[in-house]
PDB file of C-alpha atoms in Angstrom:
ATOM      1  CA  UNK M   1     132.873 306.073 114.702  1.00  0.00           C
ATOM      2  CA  UNK M   2     135.460 308.326 116.388  1.00  0.00           C
ATOM      3  CA  UNK M   3     138.763 308.658 114.558  1.00  0.00           C
ATOM      4  CA  UNK M   4     142.114 308.835 116.344  1.00  0.00           C
ATOM      5  CA  UNK M   5     145.279 309.753 114.494  1.00  0.00           C
ATOM      6  CA  UNK M   6     148.783 309.770 115.853  1.00  0.00           C
ATOM      7  CA  UNK M   7     151.996 311.261 114.573  1.00  0.00           C
ATOM      8  CA  UNK M   8     154.676 310.645 113.739  1.00  0.00           C
ATOM      9  CA  UNK M   9     154.365 306.891 113.080  1.00  0.00           C
ATOM     10  CA  UNK M  10     158.037 306.271 113.977  1.00  0.00           C
ATOM     11  CA  UNK M  11     160.596 308.122 116.065  1.00  0.00           C
ATOM     12  CA  UNK M  12     164.246 307.346 116.593  1.00  0.00           C
ATOM     13  CA  UNK M  13     165.931 309.072 119.429  1.00  0.00           C
ATOM     14  CA  UNK M  14     169.429 309.217 120.895  1.00  0.00           C
ATOM     15  CA  UNK M  15     169.434 308.619 124.566  1.00  0.00           C
ATOM     16  CA  UNK M  16     168.963 311.899 126.411  1.00  0.00           C
ATOM     17  CA  UNK M  17     166.935 313.598 123.710  1.00  0.00           C
ATOM     18  CA  UNK M  18     163.469 315.104 124.139  1.00  0.00           C
ATOM     19  CA  UNK M  19     160.445 314.366 121.968  1.00  0.00           C
ATOM     20  CA  UNK M  20     156.761 315.189 121.360  1.00  0.00           C
ATOM     21  CA  UNK M  21     154.084 312.749 120.198  1.00  0.00           C
ATOM     22  CA  UNK M  22     150.817 314.047 118.947  1.00  0.00           C
ATOM     23  CA  UNK M  23     147.248 312.625 118.994  1.00  0.00           C
ATOM     24  CA  UNK M  24     144.331 314.138 117.134  1.00  0.00           C
ATOM     25  CA  UNK M  25     140.776 312.933 117.706  1.00  0.00           C
ATOM     26  CA  UNK M  26     137.637 313.618 115.576  1.00  0.00           C
ATOM     27  CA  UNK M  27     134.898 314.178 118.173  1.00  0.00           C
ATOM     28  CA  UNK M  28     134.536 315.906 121.471  1.00  0.00           C
ATOM     29  CA  UNK M  29     135.483 313.559 124.240  1.00  0.00           C
ATOM     30  CA  UNK M  30     136.596 313.990 127.842  1.00  0.00           C
ATOM     31  CA  UNK M  31     138.590 310.836 128.454  1.00  0.00           C
ATOM     32  CA  UNK M  32     141.805 310.879 126.410  1.00  0.00           C
ATOM     33  CA  UNK M  33     144.370 308.353 127.560  1.00  0.00           C
ATOM     34  CA  UNK M  34     147.944 307.493 126.766  1.00  0.00           C
ATOM     35  CA  UNK M  35     149.413 303.957 126.842  1.00  0.00           C
ATOM     36  CA  UNK M  36     152.869 302.493 126.387  1.00  0.00           C
ATOM     37  CA  UNK M  37     153.210 299.072 124.940  1.00  0.00           C
ATOM     38  CA  UNK M  38     156.537 297.379 125.666  1.00  0.00           C
ATOM     39  CA  UNK M  39     158.242 295.004 123.279  1.00  0.00           C
ATOM     40  CA  UNK M  40     156.577 292.075 124.918  1.00  0.00           C
ATOM     41  CA  UNK M  41     153.112 293.411 124.164  1.00  0.00           C
ATOM     42  CA  UNK M  42     152.056 294.657 127.650  1.00  0.00           C
ATOM     43  CA  UNK M  43     150.001 297.854 127.486  1.00  0.00           C
ATOM     44  CA  UNK M  44     150.656 300.092 130.460  1.00  0.00           C
ATOM     45  CA  UNK M  45     148.446 303.072 131.401  1.00  0.00           C
ATOM     46  CA  UNK M  46     150.452 306.287 131.373  1.00  0.00           C
ATOM     47  CA  UNK M  47     147.899 309.076 131.667  1.00  0.00           C
ATOM     48  CA  UNK M  48     144.141 309.636 131.889  1.00  0.00           C
ATOM     49  CA  UNK M  49     144.036 313.175 130.791  1.00  0.00           C
ATOM     50  CA  UNK M  50     140.721 314.574 129.545  1.00  0.00           C
ATOM     51  CA  UNK M  51     142.143 318.116 129.699  1.00  0.00           C
ATOM     52  CA  UNK M  52     144.995 320.166 131.022  1.00  0.00           C
ATOM     53  CA  UNK M  53     148.516 318.941 131.798  1.00  0.00           C
ATOM     54  CA  UNK M  54     149.817 316.036 133.930  1.00  0.00           C
ATOM     55  CA  UNK M  55     153.378 314.965 134.631  1.00  0.00           C
ATOM     56  CA  UNK M  56     154.809 311.727 135.812  1.00  0.00           C
ATOM     57  CA  UNK M  57     158.587 311.696 136.064  1.00  0.00           C
ATOM     58  CA  UNK M  58     160.132 312.307 132.709  1.00  0.00           C
ATOM     59  CA  UNK M  59     156.797 311.976 130.949  1.00  0.00           C
ATOM     60  CA  UNK M  60     154.172 314.644 130.683  1.00  0.00           C
ATOM     61  CA  UNK M  61     150.933 315.040 128.677  1.00  0.00           C
ATOM     62  CA  UNK M  62     148.747 317.960 127.677  1.00  0.00           C
ATOM     63  CA  UNK M  63     145.240 317.689 126.227  1.00  0.00           C
ATOM     64  CA  UNK M  64     143.384 320.624 124.568  1.00  0.00           C
ATOM     65  CA  UNK M  65     139.951 319.066 124.338  1.00  0.00           C
ATOM     66  CA  UNK M  66     138.388 322.133 122.598  1.00  0.00           C
ATOM     67  CA  UNK M  67     140.909 321.722 119.750  1.00  0.00           C
ATOM     68  CA  UNK M  68     140.762 317.932 119.839  1.00  0.00           C
ATOM     69  CA  UNK M  69     144.417 317.082 120.350  1.00  0.00           C
ATOM     70  CA  UNK M  70     146.815 315.747 122.876  1.00  0.00           C
ATOM     71  CA  UNK M  71     150.519 315.783 123.197  1.00  0.00           C
ATOM     72  CA  UNK M  72     152.884 313.387 125.020  1.00  0.00           C
ATOM     73  CA  UNK M  73     156.288 314.695 126.000  1.00  0.00           C
ATOM     74  CA  UNK M  74     159.263 312.412 126.688  1.00  0.00           C
ATOM     75  CA  UNK M  75     162.210 314.275 128.211  1.00  0.00           C
ATOM     76  CA  UNK M  76     165.747 312.913 128.724  1.00  0.00           C
ATOM     77  CA  UNK M  77     164.734 309.743 126.897  1.00  0.00           C
ATOM     78  CA  UNK M  78     166.219 306.336 128.051  1.00  0.00           C
ATOM     79  CA  UNK M  79     166.368 303.037 126.235  1.00  0.00           C
ATOM     80  CA  UNK M  80     163.601 301.730 128.491  1.00  0.00           C
ATOM     81  CA  UNK M  81     161.288 304.310 126.865  1.00  0.00           C
ATOM     82  CA  UNK M  82     161.372 302.259 123.598  1.00  0.00           C
ATOM     83  CA  UNK M  83     158.130 300.769 122.551  1.00  0.00           C
ATOM     84  CA  UNK M  84     154.818 301.827 121.029  1.00  0.00           C
ATOM     85  CA  UNK M  85     152.824 304.742 122.418  1.00  0.00           C
ATOM     86  CA  UNK M  86     149.109 304.785 121.856  1.00  0.00           C
ATOM     87  CA  UNK M  87     146.492 307.290 122.585  1.00  0.00           C
ATOM     88  CA  UNK M  88     142.860 306.196 122.985  1.00  0.00           C
ATOM     89  CA  UNK M  89     139.505 307.706 123.621  1.00  0.00           C
ATOM     90  CA  UNK M  90     136.488 306.013 125.210  1.00  0.00           C
ATOM     91  CA  UNK M  91     132.981 306.056 123.749  1.00  0.00           C
ATOM     92  CA  UNK M  92     131.536 302.821 125.192  1.00  0.00           C
ATOM     93  CA  UNK M  93     134.767 301.179 124.087  1.00  0.00           C
ATOM     94  CA  UNK M  94     138.352 302.357 123.768  1.00  0.00           C
ATOM     95  CA  UNK M  95     139.321 303.490 120.264  1.00  0.00           C
ATOM     96  CA  UNK M  96     143.050 303.496 119.739  1.00  0.00           C
ATOM     97  CA  UNK M  97     145.251 305.299 117.247  1.00  0.00           C
ATOM     98  CA  UNK M  98     147.776 303.421 115.118  1.00  0.00           C
ATOM     99  CA  UNK M  99     150.529 304.289 117.650  1.00  0.00           C
ATOM    100  CA  UNK M 100     153.929 305.873 117.477  1.00  0.00           C
ATOM    101  CA  UNK M 101     156.916 303.508 117.598  1.00  0.00           C
ATOM    102  CA  UNK M 102     159.737 305.045 119.559  1.00  0.00           C
ATOM    103  CA  UNK M 103     163.213 303.607 119.484  1.00  0.00           C
ATOM    104  CA  UNK M 104     165.764 305.093 121.889  1.00  0.00           C
ATOM    105  CA  UNK M 105     169.371 304.284 121.022  1.00  0.00           C
ATOM    106  CA  UNK M 106     172.178 304.259 123.579  1.00  0.00           C
TER     107      UNK M 106
ATOM    108  CA  UNK G  20     151.918 294.681 136.531  1.00  0.00           C
ATOM    109  CA  UNK G  21     148.186 295.314 136.272  1.00  0.00           C
ATOM    110  CA  UNK G  22     146.761 292.276 138.072  1.00  0.00           C
ATOM    111  CA  UNK G  23     145.050 291.108 134.879  1.00  0.00           C
ATOM    112  CA  UNK G  24     146.275 287.644 133.751  1.00  0.00           C
ATOM    113  CA  UNK G  25     145.766 285.831 130.471  1.00  0.00           C
ATOM    114  CA  UNK G  26     146.458 282.286 129.282  1.00  0.00           C
ATOM    115  CA  UNK G  27     147.946 280.867 127.323  1.00  0.00           C
ATOM    116  CA  UNK G  28     150.716 283.238 126.375  1.00  0.00           C
ATOM    117  CA  UNK G  29     151.238 281.783 122.948  1.00  0.00           C
ATOM    118  CA  UNK G  30     149.143 279.513 120.691  1.00  0.00           C
ATOM    119  CA  UNK G  31     149.534 278.018 117.301  1.00  0.00           C
ATOM    120  CA  UNK G  32     146.479 276.699 115.475  1.00  0.00           C
ATOM    121  CA  UNK G  33     145.593 275.628 111.967  1.00  0.00           C
ATOM    122  CA  UNK G  34     142.898 277.170 109.768  1.00  0.00           C
ATOM    123  CA  UNK G  35     139.407 275.947 110.581  1.00  0.00           C
ATOM    124  CA  UNK G  36     140.191 274.988 114.183  1.00  0.00           C
ATOM    125  CA  UNK G  37     138.637 276.590 117.288  1.00  0.00           C
ATOM    126  CA  UNK G  38     140.434 278.287 120.166  1.00  0.00           C
ATOM    127  CA  UNK G  39     139.618 279.447 123.669  1.00  0.00           C
ATOM    128  CA  UNK G  40     141.520 282.230 125.413  1.00  0.00           C
ATOM    129  CA  UNK G  41     141.156 282.981 129.077  1.00  0.00           C
ATOM    130  CA  UNK G  42     141.416 286.171 131.171  1.00  0.00           C
ATOM    131  CA  UNK G  43     141.262 286.810 134.948  1.00  0.00           C
ATOM    132  CA  UNK G  44     140.359 290.347 135.877  1.00  0.00           C
ATOM    133  CA  UNK G  45     141.986 292.566 138.423  1.00  0.00           C
ATOM    134  CA  UNK G  46     140.510 292.308 141.879  1.00  0.00           C
ATOM    135  CA  UNK G  47     137.438 294.421 142.298  1.00  0.00           C
ATOM    136  CA  UNK G  48     136.901 294.803 138.507  1.00  0.00           C
ATOM    137  CA  UNK G  49     133.547 293.457 137.185  1.00  0.00           C
ATOM    138  CA  UNK G  50     133.859 294.418 133.520  1.00  0.00           C
ATOM    139  CA  UNK G  51     136.015 292.625 130.967  1.00  0.00           C
ATOM    140  CA  UNK G  52     136.812 293.854 127.419  1.00  0.00           C
ATOM    141  CA  UNK G  53     138.572 291.944 124.643  1.00  0.00           C
ATOM    142  CA  UNK G  54     140.719 293.489 121.893  1.00  0.00           C
ATOM    143  CA  UNK G  55     142.444 292.162 118.820  1.00  0.00           C
ATOM    144  CA  UNK G  56     145.761 293.705 117.803  1.00  0.00           C
ATOM    145  CA  UNK G  57     147.139 292.814 114.422  1.00  0.00           C
ATOM    146  CA  UNK G  58     150.745 293.355 113.713  1.00  0.00           C
ATOM    147  CA  UNK G  59     151.622 297.094 113.403  1.00  0.00           C
ATOM    148  CA  UNK G  60     148.189 298.301 114.349  1.00  0.00           C
ATOM    149  CA  UNK G  61     146.401 299.581 117.357  1.00  0.00           C
ATOM    150  CA  UNK G  62     144.056 297.275 119.416  1.00  0.00           C
ATOM    151  CA  UNK G  63     140.560 296.837 117.968  1.00  0.00           C
ATOM    152  CA  UNK G  64     137.574 296.323 120.295  1.00  0.00           C
ATOM    153  CA  UNK G  65     135.906 292.850 120.053  1.00  0.00           C
ATOM    154  CA  UNK G  66     133.383 292.983 122.854  1.00  0.00           C
ATOM    155  CA  UNK G  67     132.755 293.729 126.483  1.00  0.00           C
ATOM    156  CA  UNK G  68     131.228 291.629 129.257  1.00  0.00           C
ATOM    157  CA  UNK G  69     129.428 292.807 132.399  1.00  0.00           C
ATOM    158  CA  UNK G  70     127.227 290.764 134.696  1.00  0.00           C
ATOM    159  CA  UNK G  71     127.956 287.691 132.586  1.00  0.00           C
ATOM    160  CA  UNK G  72     126.323 289.261 129.459  1.00  0.00           C
ATOM    161  CA  UNK G  73     127.802 290.756 126.374  1.00  0.00           C
ATOM    162  CA  UNK G  74     127.539 294.578 126.652  1.00  0.00           C
ATOM    163  CA  UNK G  75     128.744 296.104 123.381  1.00  0.00           C
ATOM    164  CA  UNK G  76     130.442 294.562 120.338  1.00  0.00           C
ATOM    165  CA  UNK G  77     132.823 295.846 117.735  1.00  0.00           C
ATOM    166  CA  UNK G  78     132.944 294.922 114.047  1.00  0.00           C
ATOM    167  CA  UNK G  79     133.661 291.165 114.472  1.00  0.00           C
ATOM    168  CA  UNK G  80     131.719 288.240 113.018  1.00  0.00           C
ATOM    169  CA  UNK G  81     129.649 285.914 115.229  1.00  0.00           C
ATOM    170  CA  UNK G  82     132.350 283.246 115.217  1.00  0.00           C
ATOM    171  CA  UNK G  83     133.985 285.463 117.884  1.00  0.00           C
ATOM    172  CA  UNK G  84     132.072 284.754 121.091  1.00  0.00           C
ATOM    173  CA  UNK G  85     132.703 285.048 124.779  1.00  0.00           C
ATOM    174  CA  UNK G  86     131.732 284.188 128.301  1.00  0.00           C
ATOM    175  CA  UNK G  87     131.951 285.853 131.698  1.00  0.00           C
ATOM    176  CA  UNK G  88     131.838 283.803 134.875  1.00  0.00           C
ATOM    177  CA  UNK G  89     130.494 284.768 138.364  1.00  0.00           C
ATOM    178  CA  UNK G  90     134.061 285.503 139.442  1.00  0.00           C
ATOM    179  CA  UNK G  91     134.311 288.049 136.600  1.00  0.00           C
ATOM    180  CA  UNK G  92     136.834 286.054 134.628  1.00  0.00           C
ATOM    181  CA  UNK G  93     136.217 285.695 130.993  1.00  0.00           C
ATOM    182  CA  UNK G  94     136.807 283.512 127.895  1.00  0.00           C
ATOM    183  CA  UNK G  95     137.072 284.491 124.230  1.00  0.00           C
ATOM    184  CA  UNK G  96     136.205 281.748 121.764  1.00  0.00           C
ATOM    185  CA  UNK G  97     136.972 281.881 118.045  1.00  0.00           C
ATOM    186  CA  UNK G  98     135.522 279.256 115.750  1.00  0.00           C
ATOM    187  CA  UNK G  99     136.563 278.372 112.195  1.00  0.00           C
ATOM    188  CA  UNK G 100     139.955 280.135 112.510  1.00  0.00           C
ATOM    189  CA  UNK G 101     141.171 282.065 109.561  1.00  0.00           C
ATOM    190  CA  UNK G 102     144.712 283.156 108.779  1.00  0.00           C
ATOM    191  CA  UNK G 103     143.761 286.806 109.450  1.00  0.00           C
ATOM    192  CA  UNK G 104     142.817 285.890 112.998  1.00  0.00           C
ATOM    193  CA  UNK G 105     146.618 285.727 113.786  1.00  0.00           C
ATOM    194  CA  UNK G 106     147.115 288.572 116.210  1.00  0.00           C
ATOM    195  CA  UNK G 107     147.767 289.558 119.869  1.00  0.00           C
ATOM    196  CA  UNK G 108     144.536 289.210 121.843  1.00  0.00           C
ATOM    197  CA  UNK G 109     144.301 291.567 124.809  1.00  0.00           C
ATOM    198  CA  UNK G 110     141.981 291.407 127.744  1.00  0.00           C
ATOM    199  CA  UNK G 111     141.245 294.433 129.874  1.00  0.00           C
ATOM    200  CA  UNK G 112     139.347 294.771 133.091  1.00  0.00           C
ATOM    201  CA  UNK G 113     137.654 297.761 134.719  1.00  0.00           C
ATOM    202  CA  UNK G 114     135.027 298.672 137.296  1.00  0.00           C
ATOM    203  CA  UNK G 115     131.603 299.179 135.638  1.00  0.00           C
ATOM    204  CA  UNK G 116     131.407 302.665 137.089  1.00  0.00           C
ATOM    205  CA  UNK G 117     134.705 303.616 135.523  1.00  0.00           C
ATOM    206  CA  UNK G 118     134.558 301.569 132.284  1.00  0.00           C
ATOM    207  CA  UNK G 119     136.836 304.040 130.552  1.00  0.00           C
ATOM    208  CA  UNK G 120     139.776 303.172 132.904  1.00  0.00           C
ATOM    209  CA  UNK G 121     140.817 299.760 131.649  1.00  0.00           C
ATOM    210  CA  UNK G 122     143.824 297.726 132.721  1.00  0.00           C
ATOM    211  CA  UNK G 123     145.371 295.311 130.260  1.00  0.00           C
ATOM    212  CA  UNK G 124     146.714 291.804 130.657  1.00  0.00           C
ATOM    213  CA  UNK G 125     149.886 290.663 128.917  1.00  0.00           C
ATOM    214  CA  UNK G 126     147.998 289.208 125.934  1.00  0.00           C
ATOM    215  CA  UNK G 127     147.841 285.933 124.084  1.00  0.00           C
ATOM    216  CA  UNK G 128     149.671 285.698 120.777  1.00  0.00           C
ATOM    217  CA  UNK G 129     147.750 283.509 118.326  1.00  0.00           C
ATOM    218  CA  UNK G 130     149.220 282.231 115.164  1.00  0.00           C
ATOM    219  CA  UNK G 131     146.969 280.560 112.551  1.00  0.00           C
ATOM    220  CA  UNK G 132     148.703 278.435 109.942  1.00  0.00           C
TER     221      UNK G 132
END
């Protein structure tokens, strides 16, 4: 099956810092997605980004499908950005990476 | 919030028991998928239901079974619980025509002792 790898596994940020999370996937797909899981377990859809760049507030994402990777950018991080960020691809099911745990300190 | 609800929120069972978890899909969504998320890992696909039938299954044994009802709500049943079944169980709904765009419920945390 398709392999999804995320890096780094953990990230500790000071409030206000910027960061980049990476997602590599093994096969050609056109439906890369990013999710945020809050400390209570709720998974929230951030971006559906098969290719190109999208922005939503302080978050933005870029997918280069031909090179099989995607990047999630967090700018001016806030404590509410803490949680686990997952990327996932869909081939009859969602296949998730292991996630990047982000901790933003005040 | 996504409009997907799950019950119960938490559950404690003992090894060998059976458990039923419930999920109500978002309005207008006719497809329900279930995922198991062990501590520190990403969600793993269990199965998907569409038109009240299982439509795709991940690498889970037959003691994991499900149902979908005419109102598109769904149940996940796990028989003969094992300690490794302790996890967060997530339900996601989507329209069949956009099955890749799934919206998740808050999950049920199951602890097997």
